[in-house]
Structures are given as C-alpha cells and as structure tokens.
Amino acid sequence: MKKIAFITGATSGFGRAAAEKFASEGWSLVLSGRRLERLLDIKECLDVPTHIIQLDVRDAAAVKEAVESLPNEFSEITALINNAGLALAPEGAADVDLSDWHTMIDTNCTGLVNVTHALLPKLIEVGAGTTIINVGSIAGQWPYPGSHVYGASKAFVKQFSYNLRCDLQGTGVRVTDLAPGIAETEFTLVRTKGDQTASDNLYKGTTPLSAQDIAEHMFYIADLPEHININRVEVMPTRQAWSPFAIDRD
C-alpha cells in the first residue's frame, strides 16, 4: 500500500524533521504550514512526491477546502500528524495579554480539531494501519509556572486523543498522543516573540531533545503493525525530570 503522511506545521521544528524522516523512508507527503516560502524550500529538498498547502489550521473553511481538493495521488492518507501548535506568554497568568491565550486555544485545540475532522473520512476509508499522531506536551500532564493556557491546551490534546480512539474503535484507525519534554527548536523563540537570549539560556548547559528525536518517535508509531496502538508516549531528555512542589513561606 502506498503510504502518505499529512503533516501540519511542517515549516520548522518537529514538522520539518518529520517530513524529512518520513521522506527518507519512502513515504509521500502532504505538508501544510503558514509560510509558503518554507514549504517550497522543503519540497525542493525532498526526493518523494510532495504536495504543499499554505494553510492556517485555525481557519476551518480553508482546512476543509484544502482536504477536499487534495489531488487523487495524495488523497489516501495513511498518517495524520497534527503538529501545528505553539506556546506564547511565558509570564504569569495575571500578566498575560488575553489575545495570546486565544491564539494558543485557537491553534492548539481548534486547529487540531479542524484538521482531524476534515481528514477523518479519508482515514476511516483507508482503514487498518492508519494513524493519527497528535503532538501534545509534558505540559499537558505536569504543571509549571507560566504554562497556564499552553498546558491546558495540551491537556486537551491528550484527552481528545483518548476520546477519539474510543470513537474510532473498529475502524482500524489508531490514535497516539505524543508528548515531548524540552526540545531545542524554534519553540522558545516563538514563545518569547523573538528573544534569542531567552531561547539560548533555556538550552544552555544541558542536552535537550532534538526535532529529529521526535520525528523518529513519530515514524516508529506510524510504522507499527496495524494491530498495535500506542495510546500515549511521554518522552523527556535524560537530564530533565520533575521539581519538588513549590511552597509559599512567610
């Protein structure tokens, strides 16, 4: 069977690494993202059939149109990788601009729902062996200061993945919540709105995950025998662990 991966947020980080990994294994690709020039660059670098879509996943009508207008040779999707997402506003909740909260909800929750809903009929039609990988975060399980809506949005990803799997039982479509820990990508640059120093300081002196590490997990999950479903993978670097509870003292 021809294998085709539909990857959102493919212009950088986990999404681009996933495109490169799946292409290296001979999969055809549908890549979406907001930055057309990056999509064109990625397509130029890949040696597999690739269809690119300039797309904001928050726009439900645009998502529906993009899926309905997929060329025939890219219509039988084997794996959906819901990677598009972001964190904003590392400040405490009382200091956050409300628009940043809305952007995280609209992208991490609504965007994921838009793409999943549009592609479900195609995934169900292909059936056994198809996979939905929703990129969550350890923040969806473990709270920390400044995570507020970001962590809550990733908790939504986790629970949506579990519930979706219940509804898809009997279709052959598998669902996984893939929850990375600290990983060195553009994540912190986006979160701090371009503060390179903050990004550098986060990764300084430790060994974070890489985008390629997460892409390897994505491919492993998608390439498993069709009778195996991994419900959730939480992956952290060896040098990351939990901190003690915070205690307010006089």
PDB file of N, CA and C in Angstrom, residues 156-249:
ATOM      1  N   PHE A 156      -5.913  19.175  26.714  1.00  0.00           N
ATOM      2  CA  PHE A 156      -6.992  18.931  25.755  1.00  0.00           C
ATOM      3  C   PHE A 156      -6.540  17.944  24.677  1.00  0.00           C
ATOM      4  N   VAL A 157      -5.329  18.126  24.163  1.00  0.00           N
ATOM      5  CA  VAL A 157      -4.808  17.222  23.130  1.00  0.00           C
ATOM      6  C   VAL A 157      -4.789  15.786  23.648  1.00  0.00           C
ATOM      7  N   LYS A 158      -4.332  15.620  24.874  1.00  0.00           N
ATOM      8  CA  LYS A 158      -4.259  14.277  25.459  1.00  0.00           C
ATOM      9  C   LYS A 158      -5.650  13.656  25.564  1.00  0.00           C
ATOM     10  N   GLN A 159      -6.593  14.371  26.147  1.00  0.00           N
ATOM     11  CA  GLN A 159      -7.917  13.806  26.356  1.00  0.00           C
ATOM     12  C   GLN A 159      -8.676  13.627  25.043  1.00  0.00           C
ATOM     13  N   PHE A 160      -8.500  14.552  24.109  1.00  0.00           N
ATOM     14  CA  PHE A 160      -9.122  14.411  22.793  1.00  0.00           C
ATOM     15  C   PHE A 160      -8.601  13.151  22.104  1.00  0.00           C
ATOM     16  N   SER A 161      -7.305  12.893  22.238  1.00  0.00           N
ATOM     17  CA  SER A 161      -6.724  11.698  21.630  1.00  0.00           C
ATOM     18  C   SER A 161      -7.347  10.427  22.206  1.00  0.00           C
ATOM     19  N   TYR A 162      -7.484  10.373  23.523  1.00  0.00           N
ATOM     20  CA  TYR A 162      -8.078   9.199  24.165  1.00  0.00           C
ATOM     21  C   TYR A 162      -9.530   9.000  23.709  1.00  0.00           C
ATOM     22  N   ASN A 163     -10.301  10.092  23.732  1.00  0.00           N
ATOM     23  CA  ASN A 163     -11.715  10.000  23.387  1.00  0.00           C
ATOM     24  C   ASN A 163     -11.904   9.660  21.914  1.00  0.00           C
ATOM     25  N   LEU A 164     -11.035  10.232  21.069  1.00  0.00           N
ATOM     26  CA  LEU A 164     -11.105   9.941  19.646  1.00  0.00           C
ATOM     27  C   LEU A 164     -10.860   8.457  19.394  1.00  0.00           C
ATOM     28  N   ARG A 165      -9.933   7.913  20.124  1.00  0.00           N
ATOM     29  CA  ARG A 165      -9.629   6.488  19.951  1.00  0.00           C
ATOM     30  C   ARG A 165     -10.847   5.627  20.284  1.00  0.00           C
ATOM     31  N   CYS A 166     -11.593   6.021  21.306  1.00  0.00           N
ATOM     32  CA  CYS A 166     -12.816   5.274  21.640  1.00  0.00           C
ATOM     33  C   CYS A 166     -13.803   5.302  20.475  1.00  0.00           C
ATOM     34  N   ASP A 167     -13.986   6.471  19.873  1.00  0.00           N
ATOM     35  CA  ASP A 167     -14.948   6.614  18.783  1.00  0.00           C
ATOM     36  C   ASP A 167     -14.496   5.904  17.515  1.00  0.00           C
ATOM     37  N   LEU A 168     -13.191   5.690  17.368  1.00  0.00           N
ATOM     38  CA  LEU A 168     -12.660   5.081  16.157  1.00  0.00           C
ATOM     39  C   LEU A 168     -12.452   3.574  16.292  1.00  0.00           C
ATOM     40  N   GLN A 169     -12.802   3.023  17.447  1.00  0.00           N
ATOM     41  CA  GLN A 169     -12.647   1.583  17.615  1.00  0.00           C
ATOM     42  C   GLN A 169     -13.456   0.849  16.554  1.00  0.00           C
ATOM     43  N   GLY A 170     -12.827  -0.102  15.903  1.00  0.00           N
ATOM     44  CA  GLY A 170     -13.470  -0.864  14.859  1.00  0.00           C
ATOM     45  C   GLY A 170     -13.192  -0.351  13.455  1.00  0.00           C
ATOM     46  N   THR A 171     -12.591   0.836  13.362  1.00  0.00           N
ATOM     47  CA  THR A 171     -12.266   1.398  12.044  1.00  0.00           C
ATOM     48  C   THR A 171     -10.867   1.026  11.583  1.00  0.00           C
ATOM     49  N   GLY A 172     -10.017   0.617  12.524  1.00  0.00           N
ATOM     50  CA  GLY A 172      -8.619   0.346  12.208  1.00  0.00           C
ATOM     51  C   GLY A 172      -7.727   1.562  12.348  1.00  0.00           C
ATOM     52  N   VAL A 173      -8.326   2.755  12.594  1.00  0.00           N
ATOM     53  CA  VAL A 173      -7.538   3.986  12.736  1.00  0.00           C
ATOM     54  C   VAL A 173      -6.990   4.067  14.155  1.00  0.00           C
ATOM     55  N   ARG A 174      -5.697   4.280  14.253  1.00  0.00           N
ATOM     56  CA  ARG A 174      -5.031   4.346  15.548  1.00  0.00           C
ATOM     57  C   ARG A 174      -4.816   5.814  15.955  1.00  0.00           C
ATOM     58  N   VAL A 175      -4.740   6.057  17.261  1.00  0.00           N
ATOM     59  CA  VAL A 175      -4.549   7.427  17.754  1.00  0.00           C
ATOM     60  C   VAL A 175      -3.518   7.417  18.870  1.00  0.00           C
ATOM     61  N   THR A 176      -2.554   8.334  18.763  1.00  0.00           N
ATOM     62  CA  THR A 176      -1.494   8.455  19.770  1.00  0.00           C
ATOM     63  C   THR A 176      -1.309   9.910  20.170  1.00  0.00           C
ATOM     64  N   ASP A 177      -1.183  10.144  21.460  1.00  0.00           N
ATOM     65  CA  ASP A 177      -0.751  11.446  21.986  1.00  0.00           C
ATOM     66  C   ASP A 177       0.756  11.357  22.229  1.00  0.00           C
ATOM     67  N   LEU A 178       1.534  12.101  21.459  1.00  0.00           N
ATOM     68  CA  LEU A 178       2.989  12.116  21.600  1.00  0.00           C
ATOM     69  C   LEU A 178       3.380  13.384  22.352  1.00  0.00           C
ATOM     70  N   ALA A 179       3.914  13.216  23.555  1.00  0.00           N
ATOM     71  CA  ALA A 179       4.119  14.335  24.474  1.00  0.00           C
ATOM     72  C   ALA A 179       5.602  14.544  24.771  1.00  0.00           C
ATOM     73  N   PRO A 180       6.265  15.458  24.047  1.00  0.00           N
ATOM     74  CA  PRO A 180       7.691  15.700  24.290  1.00  0.00           C
ATOM     75  C   PRO A 180       7.940  16.602  25.494  1.00  0.00           C
ATOM     76  N   GLY A 181       9.134  16.445  26.058  1.00  0.00           N
ATOM     77  CA  GLY A 181       9.649  17.388  27.034  1.00  0.00           C
ATOM     78  C   GLY A 181      10.447  18.475  26.337  1.00  0.00           C
ATOM     79  N   ILE A 182      11.436  18.994  27.015  1.00  0.00           N
ATOM     80  CA  ILE A 182      12.222  20.103  26.481  1.00  0.00           C
ATOM     81  C   ILE A 182      12.953  19.667  25.207  1.00  0.00           C
ATOM     82  N   ALA A 183      12.761  20.431  24.159  1.00  0.00           N
ATOM     83  CA  ALA A 183      13.357  20.109  22.869  1.00  0.00           C
ATOM     84  C   ALA A 183      13.841  21.404  22.222  1.00  0.00           C
ATOM     85  N   GLU A 184      15.004  21.352  21.616  1.00  0.00           N
ATOM     86  CA  GLU A 184      15.598  22.567  21.045  1.00  0.00           C
ATOM     87  C   GLU A 184      15.094  22.776  19.614  1.00  0.00           C
ATOM     88  N   THR A 185      14.113  23.666  19.497  1.00  0.00           N
ATOM     89  CA  THR A 185      13.541  24.053  18.207  1.00  0.00           C
ATOM     90  C   THR A 185      13.302  25.567  18.249  1.00  0.00           C
ATOM     91  N   GLU A 186      12.424  26.073  17.377  1.00  0.00           N
ATOM     92  CA  GLU A 186      12.049  27.486  17.425  1.00  0.00           C
ATOM     93  C   GLU A 186      11.005  27.763  18.501  1.00  0.00           C
ATOM     94  N   PHE A 187      10.641  26.759  19.276  1.00  0.00           N
ATOM     95  CA  PHE A 187       9.553  26.852  20.256  1.00  0.00           C
ATOM     96  C   PHE A 187       9.697  28.066  21.174  1.00  0.00           C
ATOM     97  N   THR A 188      10.874  28.220  21.788  1.00  0.00           N
ATOM     98  CA  THR A 188      11.049  29.301  22.751  1.00  0.00           C
ATOM     99  C   THR A 188      11.160  30.655  22.060  1.00  0.00           C
ATOM    100  N   LEU A 189      11.729  30.683  20.865  1.00  0.00           N
ATOM    101  CA  LEU A 189      11.751  31.934  20.107  1.00  0.00           C
ATOM    102  C   LEU A 189      10.337  32.431  19.834  1.00  0.00           C
ATOM    103  N   VAL A 190       9.452  31.516  19.470  1.00  0.00           N
ATOM    104  CA  VAL A 190       8.059  31.893  19.234  1.00  0.00           C
ATOM    105  C   VAL A 190       7.411  32.322  20.541  1.00  0.00           C
ATOM    106  N   ARG A 191       7.669  31.559  21.590  1.00  0.00           N
ATOM    107  CA  ARG A 191       7.019  31.834  22.874  1.00  0.00           C
ATOM    108  C   ARG A 191       7.415  33.195  23.425  1.00  0.00           C
ATOM    109  N   THR A 192       8.666  33.586  23.211  1.00  0.00           N
ATOM    110  CA  THR A 192       9.164  34.866  23.733  1.00  0.00           C
ATOM    111  C   THR A 192       9.133  35.962  22.681  1.00  0.00           C
ATOM    112  N   LYS A 193       8.516  35.673  21.527  1.00  0.00           N
ATOM    113  CA  LYS A 193       8.380  36.642  20.442  1.00  0.00           C
ATOM    114  C   LYS A 193       9.727  37.160  19.969  1.00  0.00           C
ATOM    115  N   GLY A 194      10.664  36.194  19.786  1.00  0.00           N
ATOM    116  CA  GLY A 194      11.935  36.512  19.160  1.00  0.00           C
ATOM    117  C   GLY A 194      13.100  36.772  20.091  1.00  0.00           C
ATOM    118  N   ASP A 195      12.981  36.440  21.367  1.00  0.00           N
ATOM    119  CA  ASP A 195      14.065  36.686  22.319  1.00  0.00           C
ATOM    120  C   ASP A 195      15.094  35.557  22.217  1.00  0.00           C
ATOM    121  N   GLN A 196      16.139  35.780  21.412  1.00  0.00           N
ATOM    122  CA  GLN A 196      17.147  34.753  21.189  1.00  0.00           C
ATOM    123  C   GLN A 196      17.893  34.405  22.471  1.00  0.00           C
ATOM    124  N   THR A 197      18.130  35.407  23.323  1.00  0.00           N
ATOM    125  CA  THR A 197      18.841  35.163  24.580  1.00  0.00           C
ATOM    126  C   THR A 197      18.051  34.212  25.476  1.00  0.00           C
ATOM    127  N   ALA A 198      16.754  34.422  25.565  1.00  0.00           N
ATOM    128  CA  ALA A 198      15.912  33.534  26.377  1.00  0.00           C
ATOM    129  C   ALA A 198      15.944  32.116  25.839  1.00  0.00           C
ATOM    130  N   SER A 199      15.919  31.998  24.521  1.00  0.00           N
ATOM    131  CA  SER A 199      15.981  30.670  23.911  1.00  0.00           C
ATOM    132  C   SER A 199      17.316  30.003  24.201  1.00  0.00           C
ATOM    133  N   ASP A 200      18.396  30.731  24.014  1.00  0.00           N
ATOM    134  CA  ASP A 200      19.729  30.173  24.269  1.00  0.00           C
ATOM    135  C   ASP A 200      19.890  29.743  25.721  1.00  0.00           C
ATOM    136  N   ASN A 201      19.378  30.563  26.639  1.00  0.00           N
ATOM    137  CA  ASN A 201      19.525  30.260  28.063  1.00  0.00           C
ATOM    138  C   ASN A 201      18.755  29.003  28.466  1.00  0.00           C
ATOM    139  N   LEU A 202      17.626  28.757  27.824  1.00  0.00           N
ATOM    140  CA  LEU A 202      16.832  27.588  28.170  1.00  0.00           C
ATOM    141  C   LEU A 202      17.596  26.295  27.896  1.00  0.00           C
ATOM    142  N   TYR A 203      18.334  26.267  26.793  1.00  0.00           N
ATOM    143  CA  TYR A 203      19.013  25.039  26.382  1.00  0.00           C
ATOM    144  C   TYR A 203      20.475  24.984  26.816  1.00  0.00           C
ATOM    145  N   LYS A 204      20.972  26.087  27.383  1.00  0.00           N
ATOM    146  CA  LYS A 204      22.390  26.163  27.736  1.00  0.00           C
ATOM    147  C   LYS A 204      22.739  25.153  28.832  1.00  0.00           C
ATOM    148  N   GLY A 205      23.852  24.440  28.634  1.00  0.00           N
ATOM    149  CA  GLY A 205      24.391  23.586  29.687  1.00  0.00           C
ATOM    150  C   GLY A 205      23.646  22.282  29.902  1.00  0.00           C
ATOM    151  N   THR A 206      22.731  21.933  29.002  1.00  0.00           N
ATOM    152  CA  THR A 206      22.030  20.660  29.147  1.00  0.00           C
ATOM    153  C   THR A 206      21.945  19.980  27.787  1.00  0.00           C
ATOM    154  N   THR A 207      21.272  18.858  27.737  1.00  0.00           N
ATOM    155  CA  THR A 207      21.132  18.120  26.482  1.00  0.00           C
ATOM    156  C   THR A 207      19.660  17.899  26.209  1.00  0.00           C
ATOM    157  N   PRO A 208      19.012  18.833  25.509  1.00  0.00           N
ATOM    158  CA  PRO A 208      17.587  18.687  25.233  1.00  0.00           C
ATOM    159  C   PRO A 208      17.334  17.665  24.125  1.00  0.00           C
ATOM    160  N   LEU A 209      16.082  17.330  23.935  1.00  0.00           N
ATOM    161  CA  LEU A 209      15.691  16.551  22.768  1.00  0.00           C
ATOM    162  C   LEU A 209      15.898  17.393  21.514  1.00  0.00           C
ATOM    163  N   SER A 210      15.986  16.729  20.385  1.00  0.00           N
ATOM    164  CA  SER A 210      16.051  17.423  19.102  1.00  0.00           C
ATOM    165  C   SER A 210      14.766  17.151  18.324  1.00  0.00           C
ATOM    166  N   ALA A 211      14.535  17.945  17.297  1.00  0.00           N
ATOM    167  CA  ALA A 211      13.384  17.703  16.430  1.00  0.00           C
ATOM    168  C   ALA A 211      13.488  16.327  15.791  1.00  0.00           C
ATOM    169  N   GLN A 212      14.689  15.910  15.470  1.00  0.00           N
ATOM    170  CA  GLN A 212      14.891  14.603  14.845  1.00  0.00           C
ATOM    171  C   GLN A 212      14.537  13.465  15.807  1.00  0.00           C
ATOM    172  N   ASP A 213      14.801  13.665  17.102  1.00  0.00           N
ATOM    173  CA  ASP A 213      14.407  12.651  18.090  1.00  0.00           C
ATOM    174  C   ASP A 213      12.904  12.404  18.047  1.00  0.00           C
ATOM    175  N   ILE A 214      12.146  13.493  17.999  1.00  0.00           N
ATOM    176  CA  ILE A 214      10.690  13.369  17.991  1.00  0.00           C
ATOM    177  C   ILE A 214      10.202  12.786  16.669  1.00  0.00           C
ATOM    178  N   ALA A 215      10.836  13.171  15.577  1.00  0.00           N
ATOM    179  CA  ALA A 215      10.465  12.609  14.269  1.00  0.00           C
ATOM    180  C   ALA A 215      10.667  11.097  14.246  1.00  0.00           C
ATOM    181  N   GLU A 216      11.718  10.612  14.893  1.00  0.00           N
ATOM    182  CA  GLU A 216      11.946   9.167  14.968  1.00  0.00           C
ATOM    183  C   GLU A 216      10.799   8.482  15.700  1.00  0.00           C
ATOM    184  N   HIS A 217      10.330   9.104  16.784  1.00  0.00           N
ATOM    185  CA  HIS A 217       9.191   8.536  17.507  1.00  0.00           C
ATOM    186  C   HIS A 217       7.943   8.535  16.628  1.00  0.00           C
ATOM    187  N   MET A 218       7.724   9.617  15.901  1.00  0.00           N
ATOM    188  CA  MET A 218       6.555   9.685  15.018  1.00  0.00           C
ATOM    189  C   MET A 218       6.569   8.543  14.006  1.00  0.00           C
ATOM    190  N   PHE A 219       7.715   8.341  13.389  1.00  0.00           N
ATOM    191  CA  PHE A 219       7.780   7.302  12.367  1.00  0.00           C
ATOM    192  C   PHE A 219       7.601   5.925  12.982  1.00  0.00           C
ATOM    193  N   TYR A 220       8.205   5.695  14.118  1.00  0.00           N
ATOM    194  CA  TYR A 220       8.055   4.394  14.790  1.00  0.00           C
ATOM    195  C   TYR A 220       6.586   4.091  15.046  1.00  0.00           C
ATOM    196  N   ILE A 221       5.853   5.086  15.560  1.00  0.00           N
ATOM    197  CA  ILE A 221       4.438   4.902  15.872  1.00  0.00           C
ATOM    198  C   ILE A 221       3.639   4.613  14.604  1.00  0.00           C
ATOM    199  N   ALA A 222       3.886   5.391  13.564  1.00  0.00           N
ATOM    200  CA  ALA A 222       3.117   5.255  12.324  1.00  0.00           C
ATOM    201  C   ALA A 222       3.438   3.970  11.580  1.00  0.00           C
ATOM    202  N   ASP A 223       4.617   3.394  11.818  1.00  0.00           N
ATOM    203  CA  ASP A 223       5.072   2.228  11.061  1.00  0.00           C
ATOM    204  C   ASP A 223       4.844   0.910  11.801  1.00  0.00           C
ATOM    205  N   LEU A 224       4.207   0.976  12.952  1.00  0.00           N
ATOM    206  CA  LEU A 224       3.944  -0.250  13.699  1.00  0.00           C
ATOM    207  C   LEU A 224       2.959  -1.156  12.957  1.00  0.00           C
ATOM    208  N   PRO A 225       3.016  -2.468  13.218  1.00  0.00           N
ATOM    209  CA  PRO A 225       1.996  -3.356  12.653  1.00  0.00           C
ATOM    210  C   PRO A 225       0.602  -2.861  13.008  1.00  0.00           C
ATOM    211  N   GLU A 226      -0.347  -3.095  12.109  1.00  0.00           N
ATOM    212  CA  GLU A 226      -1.661  -2.468  12.219  1.00  0.00           C
ATOM    213  C   GLU A 226      -2.444  -2.885  13.455  1.00  0.00           C
ATOM    214  N   HIS A 227      -2.068  -3.968  14.131  1.00  0.00           N
ATOM    215  CA  HIS A 227      -2.814  -4.406  15.310  1.00  0.00           C
ATOM    216  C   HIS A 227      -2.311  -3.747  16.599  1.00  0.00           C
ATOM    217  N   ILE A 228      -1.310  -2.854  16.486  1.00  0.00           N
ATOM    218  CA  ILE A 228      -0.732  -2.226  17.678  1.00  0.00           C
ATOM    219  C   ILE A 228      -1.084  -0.731  17.710  1.00  0.00           C
ATOM    220  N   ASN A 229      -1.628  -0.275  18.841  1.00  0.00           N
ATOM    221  CA  ASN A 229      -1.884   1.150  19.057  1.00  0.00           C
ATOM    222  C   ASN A 229      -1.134   1.608  20.308  1.00  0.00           C
ATOM    223  N   ILE A 230      -0.304   2.605  20.185  1.00  0.00           N
ATOM    224  CA  ILE A 230       0.325   3.228  21.349  1.00  0.00           C
ATOM    225  C   ILE A 230      -0.547   4.412  21.752  1.00  0.00           C
ATOM    226  N   ASN A 231      -1.097   4.371  22.947  1.00  0.00           N
ATOM    227  CA  ASN A 231      -2.021   5.421  23.379  1.00  0.00           C
ATOM    228  C   ASN A 231      -1.322   6.747  23.632  1.00  0.00           C
ATOM    229  N   ARG A 232      -0.191   6.688  24.323  1.00  0.00           N
ATOM    230  CA  ARG A 232       0.500   7.929  24.674  1.00  0.00           C
ATOM    231  C   ARG A 232       1.976   7.644  24.858  1.00  0.00           C
ATOM    232  N   VAL A 233       2.803   8.537  24.343  1.00  0.00           N
ATOM    233  CA  VAL A 233       4.250   8.475  24.571  1.00  0.00           C
ATOM    234  C   VAL A 233       4.674   9.800  25.195  1.00  0.00           C
ATOM    235  N   GLU A 234       5.200   9.726  26.409  1.00  0.00           N
ATOM    236  CA  GLU A 234       5.766  10.908  27.063  1.00  0.00           C
ATOM    237  C   GLU A 234       7.277  10.744  27.067  1.00  0.00           C
ATOM    238  N   VAL A 235       7.983  11.642  26.394  1.00  0.00           N
ATOM    239  CA  VAL A 235       9.424  11.484  26.229  1.00  0.00           C
ATOM    240  C   VAL A 235      10.145  12.754  26.664  1.00  0.00           C
ATOM    241  N   MET A 236      11.102  12.574  27.573  1.00  0.00           N
ATOM    242  CA  MET A 236      11.913  13.685  28.054  1.00  0.00           C
ATOM    243  C   MET A 236      13.388  13.349  27.872  1.00  0.00           C
ATOM    244  N   PRO A 237      14.233  14.363  27.788  1.00  0.00           N
ATOM    245  CA  PRO A 237      15.663  14.074  27.826  1.00  0.00           C
ATOM    246  C   PRO A 237      16.046  13.470  29.180  1.00  0.00           C
ATOM    247  N   THR A 238      17.092  12.702  29.174  1.00  0.00           N
ATOM    248  CA  THR A 238      17.556  12.085  30.415  1.00  0.00           C
ATOM    249  C   THR A 238      17.849  13.137  31.482  1.00  0.00           C
ATOM    250  N   ARG A 239      18.278  14.323  31.055  1.00  0.00           N
ATOM    251  CA  ARG A 239      18.684  15.360  32.006  1.00  0.00           C
ATOM    252  C   ARG A 239      17.509  16.232  32.467  1.00  0.00           C
ATOM    253  N   GLN A 240      16.305  15.878  32.092  1.00  0.00           N
ATOM    254  CA  GLN A 240      15.118  16.597  32.571  1.00  0.00           C
ATOM    255  C   GLN A 240      14.308  15.686  33.470  1.00  0.00           C
ATOM    256  N   ALA A 241      13.830  16.222  34.594  1.00  0.00           N
ATOM    257  CA  ALA A 241      12.954  15.471  35.499  1.00  0.00           C
ATOM    258  C   ALA A 241      12.049  16.467  36.208  1.00  0.00           C
ATOM    259  N   TRP A 242      11.284  15.988  37.204  1.00  0.00           N
ATOM    260  CA  TRP A 242      10.330  16.847  37.891  1.00  0.00           C
ATOM    261  C   TRP A 242      11.004  17.583  39.040  1.00  0.00           C
ATOM    262  N   SER A 243      10.421  18.724  39.408  1.00  0.00           N
ATOM    263  CA  SER A 243      10.921  19.503  40.543  1.00  0.00           C
ATOM    264  C   SER A 243      10.026  19.267  41.752  1.00  0.00           C
ATOM    265  N   PRO A 244      10.526  19.590  42.955  1.00  0.00           N
ATOM    266  CA  PRO A 244       9.669  19.477  44.147  1.00  0.00           C
ATOM    267  C   PRO A 244       8.489  20.445  44.057  1.00  0.00           C
ATOM    268  N   PHE A 245       7.449  20.194  44.866  1.00  0.00           N
ATOM    269  CA  PHE A 245       6.330  21.123  44.944  1.00  0.00           C
ATOM    270  C   PHE A 245       6.807  22.483  45.453  1.00  0.00           C
ATOM    271  N   ALA A 246       6.237  23.544  44.898  1.00  0.00           N
ATOM    272  CA  ALA A 246       6.544  24.889  45.375  1.00  0.00           C
ATOM    273  C   ALA A 246       5.745  25.153  46.644  1.00  0.00           C
ATOM    274  N   ILE A 247       6.387  25.763  47.620  1.00  0.00           N
ATOM    275  CA  ILE A 247       5.731  26.078  48.897  1.00  0.00           C
ATOM    276  C   ILE A 247       5.909  27.563  49.189  1.00  0.00           C
ATOM    277  N   ASP A 248       4.809  28.267  49.395  1.00  0.00           N
ATOM    278  CA  ASP A 248       4.870  29.687  49.774  1.00  0.00           C
ATOM    279  C   ASP A 248       5.130  29.799  51.263  1.00  0.00           C
ATOM    280  N   ARG A 249       6.168  30.533  51.651  1.00  0.00           N
ATOM    281  CA  ARG A 249       6.545  30.655  53.068  1.00  0.00           C
ATOM    282  C   ARG A 249       6.534  32.120  53.496  1.00  0.00           C
TER     283      ARG A 249
END
